[in-house]
Amino acid sequence: MMKSTIRFLVAATCLVAASANAQQDVPFNFGIPVAPEGLANQPLGDGPFLYKTGEGMDIRVVVLTKEIEFPWSLTFLPNGDMLIPTRGGELRRMRGDTLDPNPVKGGPAAHFAGISGMPGAVHGYMDIALHPDFGRNEYIYLTYTKPMPDNQTRLALGRGRWNGEELRRFEDIFVGDAGTAGPSRIAFGNDGSLYMIVGGGNPQDPMSLGGKVIRMNDDGSVPDDNPFVGKEGYRPEIFTMGHRSS
């Protein structure tokens, strides 16, 4: 027993020492550790690629296109086509395994800057979702970084009608306060409400929308049954709060 205990302590000491030595070599940028490049700038093979899983449900990955720069999310249209927002503020369309050569028209002007994951990085287009009753109203929702007249930006959510080829009559239904930012995800709940992640500072401040999940109706209005509706000192849009990064 004593020998086993000594071996364990020696092994643990070596691991701690190795970890400490490794940490000393990590470069920092504005107080944030710089991640290794890993697979950045490495060419993507033609595939397909097979990944084994412990559950025996192996994953086969097929490359559809290499021509989309910084895809951020995607959604499927009823006919199986994919709509793919990009960090650069474009909406791309995949028809089966073929990428349309031109971006989808009708989306909003967006701002992006910096390198993803680094301080000050800003995403142009972000998440996308179809309205639950898309077959009737043809609404597509998109979160994006909206450029403002004062040379600042704000997180925004808008919607447009899909006519089969492009977005028509795109309009904002939510524009965040100064300082709100992405990344931002959206999802429709089973109750038909639209949930949206809002990044930014002051996540514990009930009068700020930064660092919150907000809940709204499909037109951007506030549901009467939101948890803080009518409570003094709280924004009625808030559903949950205190999120540094969701």
Short mmCIF file of C-alpha atoms in Angstrom, two decimals:
data_model
loop_
_atom_site.label_atom_id
_atom_site.label_comp_id
_atom_site.label_asym_id
_atom_site.label_seq_id
_atom_site.Cartn_x
_atom_site.Cartn_y
_atom_site.Cartn_z
CA MET A 1 0.00 0.00 0.00
CA MET A 2 2.81 2.40 0.92
CA LYS A 3 4.64 1.83 -2.39
CA SER A 4 1.44 2.44 -4.38
CA THR A 5 0.80 5.65 -2.47
CA ILE A 6 4.35 6.88 -3.10
CA ARG A 7 4.09 6.08 -6.83
CA PHE A 8 0.80 7.99 -7.01
CA LEU A 9 2.28 11.04 -5.24
CA VAL A 10 5.33 11.04 -7.50
CA ALA A 11 3.14 10.78 -10.62
CA ALA A 12 0.87 13.58 -9.41
CA THR A 13 3.87 15.79 -8.62
CA CYS A 14 5.26 15.22 -12.11
CA LEU A 15 1.91 16.14 -13.69
CA VAL A 16 1.65 19.33 -11.66
CA ALA A 17 5.23 20.28 -12.54
CA ALA A 18 4.66 19.57 -16.22
CA SER A 19 1.44 21.60 -16.16
CA ALA A 20 3.17 24.53 -14.47
CA ASN A 21 6.00 24.48 -16.99
CA ALA A 22 3.51 24.40 -19.89
CA GLN A 23 1.53 27.32 -18.48
CA GLN A 24 4.64 29.48 -18.36
CA ASP A 25 4.93 29.28 -22.15
CA VAL A 26 1.39 30.41 -22.97
CA PRO A 27 1.37 33.81 -24.74
CA PHE A 28 -1.20 36.43 -23.70
CA ASN A 29 -2.93 39.19 -25.64
CA PHE A 30 -4.75 41.88 -23.61
CA GLY A 31 -4.70 39.53 -20.63
CA ILE A 32 -6.32 36.69 -22.60
CA PRO A 33 -4.33 33.51 -23.30
CA VAL A 34 -3.73 33.03 -27.01
CA ALA A 35 -4.91 29.62 -28.14
CA PRO A 36 -2.61 27.54 -30.34
CA GLU A 37 -3.43 27.71 -34.04
CA GLY A 38 -4.27 24.01 -34.13
CA LEU A 39 -6.02 23.39 -37.44
CA ALA A 40 -6.10 27.05 -38.48
CA ASN A 41 -4.80 27.65 -41.98
CA GLN A 42 -4.58 23.91 -42.63
CA PRO A 43 -6.08 22.65 -45.92
CA LEU A 44 -9.31 20.68 -45.67
CA GLY A 45 -9.20 17.29 -47.33
CA ASP A 46 -11.79 16.10 -49.80
CA GLY A 47 -13.24 13.47 -47.46
CA PRO A 48 -15.45 11.77 -46.64
CA PHE A 49 -14.21 11.39 -43.05
CA LEU A 50 -15.29 8.67 -40.63
CA TYR A 51 -15.17 9.34 -36.88
CA LYS A 52 -15.50 6.41 -34.50
CA THR A 53 -17.61 6.82 -31.37
CA GLY A 54 -17.66 4.85 -28.16
CA GLU A 55 -21.35 4.15 -28.63
CA GLY A 56 -20.78 2.52 -32.00
CA MET A 57 -22.77 5.23 -33.79
CA ASP A 58 -19.99 6.27 -36.13
CA ILE A 59 -20.16 9.68 -37.81
CA ARG A 60 -19.52 10.08 -41.52
CA VAL A 61 -18.70 13.64 -42.61
CA VAL A 62 -19.00 14.70 -46.24
CA VAL A 63 -17.59 18.01 -47.54
CA LEU A 64 -20.30 19.92 -49.40
CA THR A 65 -18.36 23.08 -50.18
CA LYS A 66 -15.12 24.85 -49.33
CA GLU A 67 -16.28 28.20 -50.71
CA ILE A 68 -18.07 29.67 -47.67
CA GLU A 69 -15.90 31.87 -45.46
CA PHE A 70 -16.72 31.77 -41.73
CA PRO A 71 -20.15 30.08 -41.76
CA TRP A 72 -21.84 30.89 -38.45
CA SER A 73 -25.02 28.78 -38.38
CA LEU A 74 -27.55 27.20 -40.72
CA THR A 75 -31.19 26.29 -41.16
CA PHE A 76 -33.04 24.06 -43.58
CA LEU A 77 -35.84 25.25 -45.85
CA PRO A 78 -38.80 22.90 -46.30
CA ASN A 79 -37.40 21.73 -49.66
CA GLY A 80 -34.10 20.68 -48.03
CA ASP A 81 -32.02 23.66 -49.16
CA MET A 82 -29.75 25.21 -46.54
CA LEU A 83 -29.45 28.89 -45.66
CA ILE A 84 -26.10 29.71 -44.07
CA PRO A 85 -25.33 33.11 -42.46
CA THR A 86 -21.66 34.09 -42.41
CA ARG A 87 -19.57 36.16 -40.07
CA GLY A 88 -18.85 38.52 -42.96
CA GLY A 89 -22.52 39.51 -43.28
CA GLU A 90 -23.63 37.28 -46.16
CA LEU A 91 -26.44 34.75 -46.43
CA ARG A 92 -25.47 31.77 -48.59
CA ARG A 93 -27.67 29.05 -50.03
CA MET A 94 -26.86 25.39 -50.62
CA ARG A 95 -29.12 23.54 -53.09
CA GLY A 96 -28.37 19.93 -52.31
CA ASP A 97 -24.59 19.68 -52.66
CA THR A 98 -24.29 22.82 -54.82
CA LEU A 99 -23.53 26.29 -53.46
CA ASP A 100 -25.24 29.20 -55.16
CA PRO A 101 -22.44 31.40 -56.55
CA ASN A 102 -24.03 34.63 -55.27
CA PRO A 103 -25.21 35.52 -51.75
CA VAL A 104 -28.93 35.73 -51.06
CA LYS A 105 -30.26 39.26 -51.55
CA GLY A 106 -32.44 41.25 -49.18
CA GLY A 107 -30.53 40.91 -45.91
CA PRO A 108 -29.51 43.87 -43.73
CA ALA A 109 -26.20 45.71 -43.77
CA ALA A 110 -23.96 44.30 -41.04
CA HIS A 111 -20.61 45.03 -39.44
CA PHE A 112 -17.84 42.57 -38.64
CA ALA A 113 -14.28 43.09 -37.45
CA GLY A 114 -11.33 41.34 -35.85
CA ILE A 115 -10.50 37.67 -35.55
CA SER A 116 -13.09 35.31 -34.10
CA GLY A 117 -12.23 34.42 -30.51
CA MET A 118 -9.89 37.37 -30.03
CA PRO A 119 -10.61 40.58 -28.06
CA GLY A 120 -12.81 42.99 -29.96
CA ALA A 121 -14.05 40.42 -32.50
CA VAL A 122 -17.43 41.35 -34.00
CA HIS A 123 -19.67 39.01 -35.98
CA GLY A 124 -21.74 40.23 -38.94
CA TYR A 125 -24.57 37.74 -39.47
CA MET A 126 -25.12 35.20 -36.72
CA ASP A 127 -28.06 32.91 -36.04
CA ILE A 128 -31.01 32.14 -38.30
CA ALA A 129 -34.41 30.53 -37.70
CA LEU A 130 -37.63 29.88 -39.59
CA HIS A 131 -40.91 30.93 -38.04
CA PRO A 132 -42.81 27.89 -36.68
CA ASP A 133 -45.59 28.74 -39.17
CA PHE A 134 -43.15 29.38 -42.02
CA GLY A 135 -45.33 27.52 -44.53
CA ARG A 136 -47.98 30.21 -44.09
CA ASN A 137 -46.10 33.45 -43.38
CA GLU A 138 -42.64 32.74 -44.95
CA TYR A 139 -40.80 34.62 -42.16
CA ILE A 140 -37.06 34.08 -41.67
CA TYR A 141 -35.36 35.56 -38.59
CA LEU A 142 -31.72 36.66 -38.44
CA THR A 143 -29.49 38.07 -35.69
CA TYR A 144 -26.72 40.41 -36.77
CA THR A 145 -24.46 43.28 -35.74
CA LYS A 146 -26.14 46.50 -36.83
CA PRO A 147 -24.00 49.53 -37.74
CA MET A 148 -25.35 52.71 -36.15
CA PRO A 149 -25.11 56.36 -37.30
CA ASP A 150 -22.75 57.20 -34.41
CA ASN A 151 -20.16 54.71 -35.73
CA GLN A 152 -21.11 52.29 -32.97
CA THR A 153 -22.78 48.89 -33.35
CA ARG A 154 -25.65 47.12 -31.63
CA LEU A 155 -26.98 43.60 -31.60
CA ALA A 156 -30.14 43.36 -33.70
CA LEU A 157 -32.78 40.82 -34.69
CA GLY A 158 -34.82 41.20 -37.85
CA ARG A 159 -37.09 39.21 -40.10
CA GLY A 160 -37.92 39.11 -43.77
CA ARG A 161 -40.25 37.15 -46.02
CA TRP A 162 -38.74 34.41 -48.16
CA ASN A 163 -40.03 34.42 -51.74
CA GLY A 164 -38.09 31.34 -52.81
CA GLU A 165 -35.00 33.25 -53.92
CA GLU A 166 -34.42 36.20 -51.57
CA LEU A 167 -35.60 38.04 -48.48
CA ARG A 168 -38.24 40.73 -48.97
CA ARG A 169 -39.21 43.62 -46.71
CA PHE A 170 -36.59 42.85 -44.06
CA GLU A 171 -37.30 44.77 -40.85
CA ASP A 172 -35.77 44.97 -37.39
CA ILE A 173 -37.96 43.73 -34.56
CA PHE A 174 -35.31 44.19 -31.88
CA VAL A 175 -32.30 46.50 -31.62
CA GLY A 176 -30.30 46.24 -28.41
CA ASP A 177 -29.02 49.01 -26.20
CA ALA A 178 -25.58 50.52 -26.65
CA GLY A 179 -23.02 47.90 -25.65
CA THR A 180 -25.12 44.87 -26.59
CA ALA A 181 -23.28 42.43 -28.79
CA GLY A 182 -23.03 38.89 -30.06
CA PRO A 183 -22.54 36.03 -30.22
CA SER A 184 -26.30 35.58 -30.32
CA ARG A 185 -28.49 32.52 -30.72
CA ILE A 186 -32.25 32.42 -31.27
CA ALA A 187 -34.82 29.66 -30.90
CA PHE A 188 -38.60 29.40 -30.95
CA GLY A 189 -40.11 27.67 -27.94
CA ASN A 190 -43.05 25.27 -28.00
CA ASP A 191 -45.20 28.17 -26.82
CA GLY A 192 -44.38 30.15 -29.97
CA SER A 193 -42.21 32.65 -28.09
CA LEU A 194 -38.85 33.66 -29.49
CA TYR A 195 -35.84 33.35 -27.18
CA MET A 196 -32.67 35.32 -27.90
CA ILE A 197 -29.22 35.42 -26.28
CA VAL A 198 -27.89 38.95 -25.80
CA GLY A 199 -24.18 39.41 -25.09
CA GLY A 200 -22.45 42.42 -23.64
CA GLY A 201 -21.59 43.82 -20.24
CA ASN A 202 -23.56 44.28 -17.00
CA PRO A 203 -25.11 40.78 -16.89
CA GLN A 204 -26.27 41.28 -13.29
CA ASP A 205 -27.87 44.69 -13.97
CA PRO A 206 -31.65 44.22 -14.34
CA MET A 207 -31.92 47.48 -16.29
CA SER A 208 -29.40 46.35 -18.91
CA LEU A 209 -30.03 43.75 -21.61
CA GLY A 210 -26.37 42.74 -21.75
CA GLY A 211 -25.66 39.19 -20.59
CA LYS A 212 -29.30 38.12 -20.70
CA VAL A 213 -31.67 35.72 -22.44
CA ILE A 214 -34.67 37.71 -23.58
CA ARG A 215 -38.10 36.42 -24.56
CA MET A 216 -40.38 38.11 -27.06
CA ASN A 217 -43.36 37.49 -29.29
CA ASP A 218 -42.71 36.75 -32.94
CA ASP A 219 -43.12 40.47 -33.78
CA GLY A 220 -40.62 41.62 -31.15
CA SER A 221 -43.20 42.71 -28.58
CA VAL A 222 -42.92 41.65 -24.92
CA PRO A 223 -45.14 38.76 -23.73
CA ASP A 224 -47.36 39.63 -20.79
CA ASP A 225 -46.19 36.55 -18.86
CA ASN A 226 -42.45 37.32 -18.92
CA PRO A 227 -41.05 36.88 -15.38
CA PHE A 228 -40.20 40.56 -14.79
CA VAL A 229 -43.12 42.27 -16.50
CA GLY A 230 -44.45 44.98 -14.20
CA LYS A 231 -41.54 44.66 -11.74
CA GLU A 232 -39.95 48.01 -11.00
CA GLY A 233 -36.26 48.25 -11.86
CA TYR A 234 -36.28 45.37 -14.34
CA ARG A 235 -36.43 45.29 -18.13
CA PRO A 236 -39.57 43.42 -19.17
CA GLU A 237 -37.77 41.64 -22.04
CA ILE A 238 -35.57 39.64 -19.63
CA PHE A 239 -36.23 35.92 -19.30
CA THR A 240 -32.99 34.94 -17.51
CA MET A 241 -30.02 37.05 -16.46
CA GLY A 242 -26.43 36.85 -15.30
CA HIS A 243 -24.86 35.19 -18.35
CA ARG A 244 -21.27 36.22 -19.01
CA SER A 245 -21.20 34.34 -22.31
CA SER A 246 -23.96 32.07 -23.53
#
